[in-house]
Tab-separated table of C-alpha atoms and ligand atoms in Angstrom:
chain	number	residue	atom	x	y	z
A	1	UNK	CA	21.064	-11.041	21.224
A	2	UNK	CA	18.988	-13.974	20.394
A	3	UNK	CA	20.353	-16.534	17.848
A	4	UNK	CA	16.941	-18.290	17.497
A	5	UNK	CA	15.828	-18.421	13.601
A	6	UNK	CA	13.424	-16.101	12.524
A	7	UNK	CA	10.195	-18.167	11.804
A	8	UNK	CA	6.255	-17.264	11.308
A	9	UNK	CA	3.786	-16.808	14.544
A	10	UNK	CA	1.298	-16.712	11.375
A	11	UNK	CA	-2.087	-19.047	12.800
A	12	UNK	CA	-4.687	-18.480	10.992
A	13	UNK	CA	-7.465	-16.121	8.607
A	14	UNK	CA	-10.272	-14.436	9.839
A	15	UNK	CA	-13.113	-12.906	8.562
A	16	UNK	CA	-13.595	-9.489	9.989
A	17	UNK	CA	-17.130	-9.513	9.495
A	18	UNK	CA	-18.753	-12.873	11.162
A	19	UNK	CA	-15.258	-13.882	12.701
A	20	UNK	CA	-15.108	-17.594	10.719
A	21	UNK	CA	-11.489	-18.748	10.545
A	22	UNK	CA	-9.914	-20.582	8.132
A	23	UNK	CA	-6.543	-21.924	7.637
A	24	UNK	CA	-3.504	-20.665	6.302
A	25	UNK	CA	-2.117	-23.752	4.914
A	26	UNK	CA	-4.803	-24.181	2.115
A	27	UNK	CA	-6.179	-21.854	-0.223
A	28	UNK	CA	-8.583	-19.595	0.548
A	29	UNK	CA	-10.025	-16.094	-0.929
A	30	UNK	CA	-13.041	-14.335	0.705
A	31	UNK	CA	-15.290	-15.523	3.236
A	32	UNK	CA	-18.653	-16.529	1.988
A	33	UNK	CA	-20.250	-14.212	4.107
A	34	UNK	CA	-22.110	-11.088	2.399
A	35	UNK	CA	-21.831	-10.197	-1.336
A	36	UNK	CA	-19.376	-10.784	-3.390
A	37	UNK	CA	-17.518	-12.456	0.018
A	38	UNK	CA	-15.461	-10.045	2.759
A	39	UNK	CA	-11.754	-9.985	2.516
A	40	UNK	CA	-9.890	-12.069	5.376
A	41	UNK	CA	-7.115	-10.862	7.700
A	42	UNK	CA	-4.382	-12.724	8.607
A	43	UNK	CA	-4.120	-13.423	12.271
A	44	UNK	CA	-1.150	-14.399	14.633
A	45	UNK	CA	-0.350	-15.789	18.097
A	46	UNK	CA	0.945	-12.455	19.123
A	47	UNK	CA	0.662	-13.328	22.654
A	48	UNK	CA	3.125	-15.869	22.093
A	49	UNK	CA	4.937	-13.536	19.855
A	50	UNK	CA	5.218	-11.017	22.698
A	51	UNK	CA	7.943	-13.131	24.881
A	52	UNK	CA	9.953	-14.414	22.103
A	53	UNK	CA	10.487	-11.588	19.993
A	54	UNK	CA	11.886	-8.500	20.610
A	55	UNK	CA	13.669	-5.408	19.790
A	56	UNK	CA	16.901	-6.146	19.754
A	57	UNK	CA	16.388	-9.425	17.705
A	58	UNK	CA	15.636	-6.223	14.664
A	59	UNK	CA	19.212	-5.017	14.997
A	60	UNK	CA	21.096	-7.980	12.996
A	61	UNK	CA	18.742	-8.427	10.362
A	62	UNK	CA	18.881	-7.355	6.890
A	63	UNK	CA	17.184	-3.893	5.849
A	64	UNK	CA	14.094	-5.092	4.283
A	65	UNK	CA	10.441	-6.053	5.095
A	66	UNK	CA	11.741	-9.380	5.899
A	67	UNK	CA	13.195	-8.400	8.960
A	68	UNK	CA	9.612	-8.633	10.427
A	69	UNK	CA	9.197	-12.628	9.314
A	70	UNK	CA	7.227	-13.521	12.986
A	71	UNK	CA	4.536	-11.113	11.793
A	72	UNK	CA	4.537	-12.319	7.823
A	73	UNK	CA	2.723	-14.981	7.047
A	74	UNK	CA	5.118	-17.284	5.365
A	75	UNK	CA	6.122	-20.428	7.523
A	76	UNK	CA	9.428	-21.547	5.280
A	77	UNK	CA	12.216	-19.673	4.534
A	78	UNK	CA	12.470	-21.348	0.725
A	79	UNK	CA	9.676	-20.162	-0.060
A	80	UNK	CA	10.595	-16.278	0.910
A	81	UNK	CA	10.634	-14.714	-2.857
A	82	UNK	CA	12.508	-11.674	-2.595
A	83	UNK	CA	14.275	-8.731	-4.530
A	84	UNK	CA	15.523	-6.810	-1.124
A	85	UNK	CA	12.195	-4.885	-0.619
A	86	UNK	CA	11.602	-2.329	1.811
A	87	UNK	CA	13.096	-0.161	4.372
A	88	UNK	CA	12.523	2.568	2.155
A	89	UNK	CA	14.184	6.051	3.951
A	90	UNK	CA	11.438	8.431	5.723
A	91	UNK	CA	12.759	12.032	4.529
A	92	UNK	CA	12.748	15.239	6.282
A	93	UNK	CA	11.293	17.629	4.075
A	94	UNK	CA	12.780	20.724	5.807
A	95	UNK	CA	12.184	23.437	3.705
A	96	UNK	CA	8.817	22.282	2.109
A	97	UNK	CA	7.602	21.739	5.654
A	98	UNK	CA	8.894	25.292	6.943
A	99	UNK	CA	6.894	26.701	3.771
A	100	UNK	CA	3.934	25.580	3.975
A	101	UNK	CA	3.666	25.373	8.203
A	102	UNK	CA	4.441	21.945	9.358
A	103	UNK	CA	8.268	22.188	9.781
A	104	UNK	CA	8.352	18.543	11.069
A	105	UNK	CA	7.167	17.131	7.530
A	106	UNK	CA	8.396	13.859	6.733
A	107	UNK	CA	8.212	11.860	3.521
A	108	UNK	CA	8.346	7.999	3.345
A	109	UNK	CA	10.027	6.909	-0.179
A	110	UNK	CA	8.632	4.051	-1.710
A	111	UNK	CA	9.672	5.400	-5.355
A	112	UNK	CA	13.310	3.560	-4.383
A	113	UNK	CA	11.665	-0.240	-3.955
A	114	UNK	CA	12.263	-2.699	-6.617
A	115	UNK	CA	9.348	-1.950	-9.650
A	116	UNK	CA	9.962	2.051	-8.085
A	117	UNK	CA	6.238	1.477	-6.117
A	118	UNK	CA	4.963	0.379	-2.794
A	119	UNK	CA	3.664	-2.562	-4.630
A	120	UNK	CA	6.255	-4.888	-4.618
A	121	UNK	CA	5.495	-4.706	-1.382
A	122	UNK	CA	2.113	-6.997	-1.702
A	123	UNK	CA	3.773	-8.612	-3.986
A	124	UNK	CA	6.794	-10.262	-2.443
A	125	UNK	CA	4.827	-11.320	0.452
A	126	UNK	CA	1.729	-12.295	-1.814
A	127	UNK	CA	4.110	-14.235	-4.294
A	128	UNK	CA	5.941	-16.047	-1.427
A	129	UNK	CA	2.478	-17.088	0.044
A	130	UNK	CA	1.472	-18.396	-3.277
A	131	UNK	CA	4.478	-20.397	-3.824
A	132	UNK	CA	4.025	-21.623	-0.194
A	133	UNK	CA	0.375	-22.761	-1.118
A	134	UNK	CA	1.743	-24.577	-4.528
A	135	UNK	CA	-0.029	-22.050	-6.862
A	136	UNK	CA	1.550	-22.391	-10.440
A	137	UNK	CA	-0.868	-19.595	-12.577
A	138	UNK	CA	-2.758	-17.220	-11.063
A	139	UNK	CA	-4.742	-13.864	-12.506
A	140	UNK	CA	-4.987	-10.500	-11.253
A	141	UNK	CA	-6.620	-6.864	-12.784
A	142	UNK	CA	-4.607	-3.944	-12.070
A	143	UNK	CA	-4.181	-0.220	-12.254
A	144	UNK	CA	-0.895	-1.138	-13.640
A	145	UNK	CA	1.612	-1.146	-10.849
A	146	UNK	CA	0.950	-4.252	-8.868
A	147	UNK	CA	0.670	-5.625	-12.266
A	148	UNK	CA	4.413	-4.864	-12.991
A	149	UNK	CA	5.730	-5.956	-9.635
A	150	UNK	CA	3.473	-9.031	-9.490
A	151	UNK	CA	4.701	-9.879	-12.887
A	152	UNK	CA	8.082	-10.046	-12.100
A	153	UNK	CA	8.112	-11.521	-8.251
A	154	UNK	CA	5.910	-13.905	-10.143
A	155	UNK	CA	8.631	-15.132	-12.702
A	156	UNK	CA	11.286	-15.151	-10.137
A	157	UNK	CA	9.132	-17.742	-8.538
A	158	UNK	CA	8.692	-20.019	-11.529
A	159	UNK	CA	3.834	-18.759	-11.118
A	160	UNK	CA	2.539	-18.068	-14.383
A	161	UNK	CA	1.055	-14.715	-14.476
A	162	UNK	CA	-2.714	-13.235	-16.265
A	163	UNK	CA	-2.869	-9.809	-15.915
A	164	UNK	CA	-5.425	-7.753	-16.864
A	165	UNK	CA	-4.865	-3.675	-17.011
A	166	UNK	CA	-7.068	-0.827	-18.626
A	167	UNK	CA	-5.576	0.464	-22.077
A	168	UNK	CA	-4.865	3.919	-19.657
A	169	UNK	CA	-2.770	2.473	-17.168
A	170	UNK	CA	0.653	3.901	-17.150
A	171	UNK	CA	2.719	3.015	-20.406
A	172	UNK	CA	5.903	1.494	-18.687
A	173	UNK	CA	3.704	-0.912	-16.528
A	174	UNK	CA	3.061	-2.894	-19.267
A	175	UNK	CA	6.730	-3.490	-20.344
A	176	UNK	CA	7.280	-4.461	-16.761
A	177	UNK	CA	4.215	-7.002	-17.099
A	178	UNK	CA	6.006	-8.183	-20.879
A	179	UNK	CA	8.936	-7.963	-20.157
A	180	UNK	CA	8.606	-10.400	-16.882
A	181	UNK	CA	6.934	-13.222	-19.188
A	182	UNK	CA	3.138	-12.405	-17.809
A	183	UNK	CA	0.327	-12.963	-20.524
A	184	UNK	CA	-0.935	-8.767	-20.564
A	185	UNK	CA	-4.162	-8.181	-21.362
A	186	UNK	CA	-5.628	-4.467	-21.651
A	187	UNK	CA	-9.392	-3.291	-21.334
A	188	UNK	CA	-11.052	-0.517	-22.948
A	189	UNK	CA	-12.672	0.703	-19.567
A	190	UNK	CA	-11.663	1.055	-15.446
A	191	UNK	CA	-9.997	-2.151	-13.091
A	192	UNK	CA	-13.633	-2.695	-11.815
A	193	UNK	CA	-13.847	-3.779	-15.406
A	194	UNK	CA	-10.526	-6.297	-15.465
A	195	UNK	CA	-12.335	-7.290	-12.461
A	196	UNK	CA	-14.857	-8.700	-14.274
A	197	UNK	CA	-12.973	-10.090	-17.231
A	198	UNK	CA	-10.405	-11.769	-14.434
A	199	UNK	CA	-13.299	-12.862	-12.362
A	200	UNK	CA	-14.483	-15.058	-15.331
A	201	UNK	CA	-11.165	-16.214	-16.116
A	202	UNK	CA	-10.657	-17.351	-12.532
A	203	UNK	CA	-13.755	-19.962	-12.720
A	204	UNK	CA	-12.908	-20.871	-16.414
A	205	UNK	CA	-9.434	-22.013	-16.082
A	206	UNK	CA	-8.559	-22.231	-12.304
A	207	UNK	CA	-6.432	-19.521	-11.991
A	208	UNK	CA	-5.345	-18.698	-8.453
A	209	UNK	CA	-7.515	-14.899	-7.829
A	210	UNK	CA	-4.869	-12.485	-7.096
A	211	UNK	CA	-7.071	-9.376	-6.888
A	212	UNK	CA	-7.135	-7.011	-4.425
A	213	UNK	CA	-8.134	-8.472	-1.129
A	214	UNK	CA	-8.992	-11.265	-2.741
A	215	UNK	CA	-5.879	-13.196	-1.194
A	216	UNK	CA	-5.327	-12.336	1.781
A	217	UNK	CA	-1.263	-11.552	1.983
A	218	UNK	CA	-0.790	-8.573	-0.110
A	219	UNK	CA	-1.846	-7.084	2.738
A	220	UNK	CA	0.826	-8.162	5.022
A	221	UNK	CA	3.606	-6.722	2.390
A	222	UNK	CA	1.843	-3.212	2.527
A	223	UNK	CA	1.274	-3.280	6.565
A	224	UNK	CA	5.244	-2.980	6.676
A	225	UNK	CA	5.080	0.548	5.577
A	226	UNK	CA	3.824	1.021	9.147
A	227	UNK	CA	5.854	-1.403	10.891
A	228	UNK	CA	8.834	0.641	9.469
A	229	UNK	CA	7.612	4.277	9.981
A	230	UNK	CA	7.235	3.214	13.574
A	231	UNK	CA	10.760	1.369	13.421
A	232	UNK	CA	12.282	4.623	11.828
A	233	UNK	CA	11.135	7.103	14.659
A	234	UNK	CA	12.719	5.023	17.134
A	235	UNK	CA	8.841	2.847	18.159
A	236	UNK	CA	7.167	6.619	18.322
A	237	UNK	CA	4.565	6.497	15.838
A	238	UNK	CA	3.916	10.037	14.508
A	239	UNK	CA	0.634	12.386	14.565
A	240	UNK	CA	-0.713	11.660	11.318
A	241	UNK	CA	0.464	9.350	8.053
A	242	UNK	CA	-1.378	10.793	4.591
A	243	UNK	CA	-2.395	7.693	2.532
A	244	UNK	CA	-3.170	7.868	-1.681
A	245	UNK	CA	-6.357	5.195	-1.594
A	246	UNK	CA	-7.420	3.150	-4.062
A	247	UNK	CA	-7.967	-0.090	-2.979
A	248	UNK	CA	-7.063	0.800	0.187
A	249	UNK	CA	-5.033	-2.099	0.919
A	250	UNK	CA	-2.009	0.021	2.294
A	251	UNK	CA	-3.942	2.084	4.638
A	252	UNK	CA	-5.727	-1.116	5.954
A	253	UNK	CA	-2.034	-2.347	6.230
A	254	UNK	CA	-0.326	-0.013	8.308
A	255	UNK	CA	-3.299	0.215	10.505
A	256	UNK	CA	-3.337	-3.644	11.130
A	257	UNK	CA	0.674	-3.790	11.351
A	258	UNK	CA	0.494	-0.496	14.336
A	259	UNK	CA	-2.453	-2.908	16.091
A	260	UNK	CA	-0.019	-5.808	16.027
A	261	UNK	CA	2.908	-3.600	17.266
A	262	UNK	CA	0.520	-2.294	20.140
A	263	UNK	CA	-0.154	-5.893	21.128
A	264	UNK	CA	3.018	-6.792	21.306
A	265	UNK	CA	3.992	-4.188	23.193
A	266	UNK	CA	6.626	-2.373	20.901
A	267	UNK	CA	4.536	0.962	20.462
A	268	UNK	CA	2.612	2.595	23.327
A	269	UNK	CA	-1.180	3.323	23.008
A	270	UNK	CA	-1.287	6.483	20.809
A	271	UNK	CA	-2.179	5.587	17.028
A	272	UNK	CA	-1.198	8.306	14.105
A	273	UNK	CA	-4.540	9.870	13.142
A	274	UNK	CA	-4.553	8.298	9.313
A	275	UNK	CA	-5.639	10.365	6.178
A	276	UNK	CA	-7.155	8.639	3.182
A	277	UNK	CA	-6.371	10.886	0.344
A	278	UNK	CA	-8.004	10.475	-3.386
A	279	UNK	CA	-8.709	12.263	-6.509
A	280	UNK	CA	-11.443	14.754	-6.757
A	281	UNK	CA	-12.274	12.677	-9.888
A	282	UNK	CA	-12.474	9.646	-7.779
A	283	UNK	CA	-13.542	9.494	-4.497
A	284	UNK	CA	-15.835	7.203	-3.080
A	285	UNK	CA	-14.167	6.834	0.526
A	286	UNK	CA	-14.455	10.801	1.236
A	287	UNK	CA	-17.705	10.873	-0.006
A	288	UNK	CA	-18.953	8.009	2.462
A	289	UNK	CA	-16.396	9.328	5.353
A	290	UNK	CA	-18.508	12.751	4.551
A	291	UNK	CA	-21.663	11.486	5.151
A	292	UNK	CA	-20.150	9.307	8.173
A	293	UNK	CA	-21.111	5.938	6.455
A	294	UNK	CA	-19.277	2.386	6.878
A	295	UNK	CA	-19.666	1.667	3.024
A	296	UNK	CA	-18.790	3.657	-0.095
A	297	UNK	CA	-20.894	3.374	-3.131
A	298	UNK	CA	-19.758	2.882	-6.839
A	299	UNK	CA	-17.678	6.134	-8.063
A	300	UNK	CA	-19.514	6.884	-11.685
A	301	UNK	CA	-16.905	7.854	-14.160
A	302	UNK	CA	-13.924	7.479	-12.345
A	303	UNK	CA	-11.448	9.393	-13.841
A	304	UNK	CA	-8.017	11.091	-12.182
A	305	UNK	CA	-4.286	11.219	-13.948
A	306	UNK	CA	-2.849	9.748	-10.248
A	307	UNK	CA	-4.113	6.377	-12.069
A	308	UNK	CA	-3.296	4.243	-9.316
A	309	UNK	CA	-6.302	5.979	-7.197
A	310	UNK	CA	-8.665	5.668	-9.892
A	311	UNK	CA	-10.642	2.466	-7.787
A	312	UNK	CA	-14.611	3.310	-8.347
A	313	UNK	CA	-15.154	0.684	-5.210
A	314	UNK	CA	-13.081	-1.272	-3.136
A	315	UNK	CA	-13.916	-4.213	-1.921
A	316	UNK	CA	-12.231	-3.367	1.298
A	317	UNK	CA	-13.757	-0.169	1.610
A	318	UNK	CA	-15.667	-0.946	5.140
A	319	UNK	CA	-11.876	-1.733	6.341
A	320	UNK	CA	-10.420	1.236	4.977
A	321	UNK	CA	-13.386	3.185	6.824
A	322	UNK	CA	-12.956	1.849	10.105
A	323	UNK	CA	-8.964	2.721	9.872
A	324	UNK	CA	-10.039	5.911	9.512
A	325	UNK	CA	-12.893	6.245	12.034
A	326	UNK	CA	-10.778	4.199	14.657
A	327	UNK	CA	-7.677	6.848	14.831
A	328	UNK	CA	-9.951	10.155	14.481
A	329	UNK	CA	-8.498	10.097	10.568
A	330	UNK	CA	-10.424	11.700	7.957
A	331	UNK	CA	-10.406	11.426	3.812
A	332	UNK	CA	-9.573	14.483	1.519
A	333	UNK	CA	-10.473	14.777	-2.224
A	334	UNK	CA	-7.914	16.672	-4.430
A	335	UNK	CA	-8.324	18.083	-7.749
A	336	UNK	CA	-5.362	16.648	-10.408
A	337	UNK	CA	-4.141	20.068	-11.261
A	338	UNK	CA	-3.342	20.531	-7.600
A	339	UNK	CA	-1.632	17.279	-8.178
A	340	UNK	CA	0.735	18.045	-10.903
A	341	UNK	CA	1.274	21.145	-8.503
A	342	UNK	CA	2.246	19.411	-5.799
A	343	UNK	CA	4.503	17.034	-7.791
A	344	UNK	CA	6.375	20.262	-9.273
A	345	UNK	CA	6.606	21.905	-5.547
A	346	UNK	CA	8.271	18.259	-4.242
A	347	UNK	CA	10.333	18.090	-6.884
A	348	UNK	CA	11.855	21.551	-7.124
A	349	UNK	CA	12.053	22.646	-3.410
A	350	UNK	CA	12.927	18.892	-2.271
A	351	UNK	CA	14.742	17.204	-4.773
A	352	UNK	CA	12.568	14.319	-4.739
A	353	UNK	CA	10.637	13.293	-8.207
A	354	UNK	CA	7.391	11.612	-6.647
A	355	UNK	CA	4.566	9.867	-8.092
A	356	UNK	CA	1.154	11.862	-8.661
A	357	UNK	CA	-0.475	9.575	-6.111
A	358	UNK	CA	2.481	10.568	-3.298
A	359	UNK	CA	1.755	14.224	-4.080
A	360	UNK	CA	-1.370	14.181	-3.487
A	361	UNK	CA	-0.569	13.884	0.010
A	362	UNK	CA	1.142	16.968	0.167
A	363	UNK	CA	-1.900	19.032	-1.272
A	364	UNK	CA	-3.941	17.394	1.444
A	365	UNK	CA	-1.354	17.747	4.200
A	366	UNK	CA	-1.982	21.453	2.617
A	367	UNK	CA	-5.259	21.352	3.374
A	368	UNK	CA	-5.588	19.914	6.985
A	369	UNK	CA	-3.195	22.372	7.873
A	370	UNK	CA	-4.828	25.191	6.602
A	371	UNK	CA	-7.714	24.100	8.750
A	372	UNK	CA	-5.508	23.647	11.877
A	373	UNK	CA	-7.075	19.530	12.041
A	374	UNK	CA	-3.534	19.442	11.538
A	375	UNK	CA	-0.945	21.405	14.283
A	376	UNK	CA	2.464	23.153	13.577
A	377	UNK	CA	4.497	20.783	16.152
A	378	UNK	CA	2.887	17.420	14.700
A	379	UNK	CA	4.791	14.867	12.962
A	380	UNK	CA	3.295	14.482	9.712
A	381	UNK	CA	3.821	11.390	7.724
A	382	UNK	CA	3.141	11.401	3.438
A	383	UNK	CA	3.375	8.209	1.836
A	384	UNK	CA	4.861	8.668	-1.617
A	385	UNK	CA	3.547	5.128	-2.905
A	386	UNK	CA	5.268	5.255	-6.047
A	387	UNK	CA	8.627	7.020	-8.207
A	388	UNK	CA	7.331	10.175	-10.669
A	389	UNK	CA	9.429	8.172	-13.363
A	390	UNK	CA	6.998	5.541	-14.209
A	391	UNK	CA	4.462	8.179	-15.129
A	392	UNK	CA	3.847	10.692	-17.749
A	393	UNK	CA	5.128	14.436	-17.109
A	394	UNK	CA	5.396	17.574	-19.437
A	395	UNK	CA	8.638	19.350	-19.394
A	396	UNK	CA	7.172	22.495	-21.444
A	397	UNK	CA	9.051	23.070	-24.457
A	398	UNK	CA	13.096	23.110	-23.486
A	399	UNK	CA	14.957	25.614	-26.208
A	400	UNK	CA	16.405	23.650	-29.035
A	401	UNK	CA	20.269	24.920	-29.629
A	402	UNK	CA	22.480	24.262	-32.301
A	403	UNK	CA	26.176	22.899	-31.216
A	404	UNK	CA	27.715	26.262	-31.213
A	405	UNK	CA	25.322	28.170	-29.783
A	406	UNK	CA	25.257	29.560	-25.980
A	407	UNK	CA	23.790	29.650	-23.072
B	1	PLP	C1	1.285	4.585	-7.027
B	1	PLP	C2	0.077	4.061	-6.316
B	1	PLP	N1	-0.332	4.657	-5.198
B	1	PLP	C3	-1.416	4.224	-4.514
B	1	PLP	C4	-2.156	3.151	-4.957
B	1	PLP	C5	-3.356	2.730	-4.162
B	1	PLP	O1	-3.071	1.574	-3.443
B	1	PLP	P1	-4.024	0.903	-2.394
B	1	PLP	O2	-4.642	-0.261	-3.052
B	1	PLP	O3	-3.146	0.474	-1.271
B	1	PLP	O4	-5.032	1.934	-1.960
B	1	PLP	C6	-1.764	2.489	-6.132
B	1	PLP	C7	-2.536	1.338	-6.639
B	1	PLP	O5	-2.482	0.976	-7.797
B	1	PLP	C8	-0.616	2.949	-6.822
B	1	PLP	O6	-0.195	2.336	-7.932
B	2	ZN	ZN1	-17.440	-13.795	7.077
């Protein structure tokens, strides 16, 4: 077993679009081609990577993202800012899956990560990056969620925190934000709209931009979902991994982290087919996967209770597009009734209390099925992004007893 020290193969961004590098050792955002600037990706010498890291090297490390450092971008090990992330379990759902037709059904947990969502994810990786770089504030808008878990990798790491949420965002996101020490701010409209507010603050008082895609390593937490799911079924990636898109930024993720592994050489040539699934009241990506386009247009009225999907436009949305386009994917719109369904069927059949996001998947999972795109025997992947917990949920009205009465 090898007894070398884990270190980064990280050498450099690049922009997808006009291929311009840049360097990873200075700050950088988007590239300044198109408009408002294309996201860059974070690129490694993987040929390099290829000899000197291997399996086996996986079997001593600790269970969390961190066991991947030679494909995360951070080059020291002080500045790794971490709360054990990751290696969330990938759950048989047996009985759901005999139910509704897929008996080989699996469920990927990310309700039991630190903040109880994917996002700490971005977020350790993003906040390590930025303490790497020497950024002391920086500014992000949020559907609530990354806001939380950036809020609090962010005071472990000693970076001031702006964040920006609309007033609808989930209740308990903004105690995380508080209680961390961030400076919350809410907006009376949709995060296109914190966009804009953090946008200005950004060129006002030099914030670092932590928006979506707008640094480049949140992306590199989220592609470990992937790198796991293939870790987890023993380097056999499964038929088909159902994705709750927003920003998109996870489904980018595990489609650049299965690339990487293919490069490498750790998983063979056959690619899960991935599903982008959104709200019915919010769905931009079906609507340009529908009419086959590479860019979605502006959602009016966004508007879905699986708040963390509620994303009008992503900036990322060409990227999110081609993920789908390049593994014969496809994109699903589901109505928030279904949702609350879906949540209730999880819950009571499979003991597991997942976000509204997460069971969306399910309903869409539904769907495919129903339409044989997806078969009996295939292994079918649903991300649950988030824990049902942090959100809203009507228990009807339980009976009211008196000490002495029965049951
Ligand atoms: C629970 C949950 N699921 C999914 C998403 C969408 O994430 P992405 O930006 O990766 O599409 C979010 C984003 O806020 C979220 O909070
Ligand atoms: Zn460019």
């Amino acid at each position: 077993m090898s007894q070398r020290k884990p270190s980064s193969f990280v050498s450099h961004l690049e922009c997808p679009k006009c291929n311009k590098t840049y360097s990873v050792d200075e700050v950088n955002q988007l590239c300044d081609c198109g408009t408002p600037g294309t996201p860059l990706l974070v690129r490694y010498d993987l040929k390099k990577l290829k000899t000197e890291w291997s399996k086996s090297d996986l079997l001593t490390r600790e269970p969390s993202l961190w066991r991947y450092r030679e494909l995360l971008p951070v080059k020291s090990d002080e500045n790794v800012v971490s709360l054990g992330e990751g290696m969330t379990p990938l759950i048989p759902l047996k009985k759901l899956g005999e139910k509704v037709g897929m008996p080989n059904l699996l469920l990927k947990d990310e309700g039991t990560i630190p903040s109880g969502c994917f996002k700490a994810r971005g977020a350790a990786v993003g906040i390590s990056k930025a303490k790497e770089l020497g950024i002391k504030s920086l500014a992000m808008p949020t559907n609530g969620n990354a806001g939380g878990a950036w809020s609090l990798y962010a005071a472990r790491a000693g970076i001031e925190a702006n964040i920006v949420m609309p007033i609808k965002a989930p209740k308990i996101t903004r105690s995380e934000t508080a209680i961390a020490g961030a400076k919350l701010y809410l907006v009376d409209g949709l995060i296109s709209d914190a966009g804009k507010i953090v946008g200005r603050a950004v060129q006002k008082n030099n914030f670092f931009d932590a928006s979506t895609l707008k640094e480049p390593y949140r992306i590199e937490g989220k592609k470990t979902m992937g790198l796991e799911i293939a870790e987890q079924l023993d380097w056999e990636v499964p038929d088909v991994i159902l994705y709750p898109t927003g920003g998109g930024v996870g489904i980018i993720g595990i489609y650049k982290g299965l690339k990487e592994l293919q490069e490498i050489g750790w998983i063979g040539e056959k690619m899960p087919r991935l599903v982008a699934v959104q709200a019915t009241g919010c769905a931009p990506i079906v609507k340009a996967w529908e009419e086959n386009k590479k860019e979605s247009d502006m959602w009016e009225d966004a508007d879905t209770l699986a708040f963390g999907i509620n994303v009008p436009k992503a900036i990322g949305d060409f990227l999110v597009l081609e993920s789908i386009y390049e593994t014969d994917g496809c994109a699903v719109a589901i109505d928030d009734e279904t949702i609350v369904k879906c949540q209730e069927e999880i819950a009571s059949i499979e003991g597991l209390f997942v976000c509204p996001e997460g069971a969306a998947n399910l309903a869409a999972a539904k769907k495919l099925r129903e339409d044989n795109w997806i078969k009996e025997e295939e292994k079918v992947v649903l991300l649950n992004t988030g824990a049902g917990i942090k959100y809203p949920y009507d228990p009807g009205k339980p009976a009211i007893l008196q000490p002495d009465e029965d049951i």
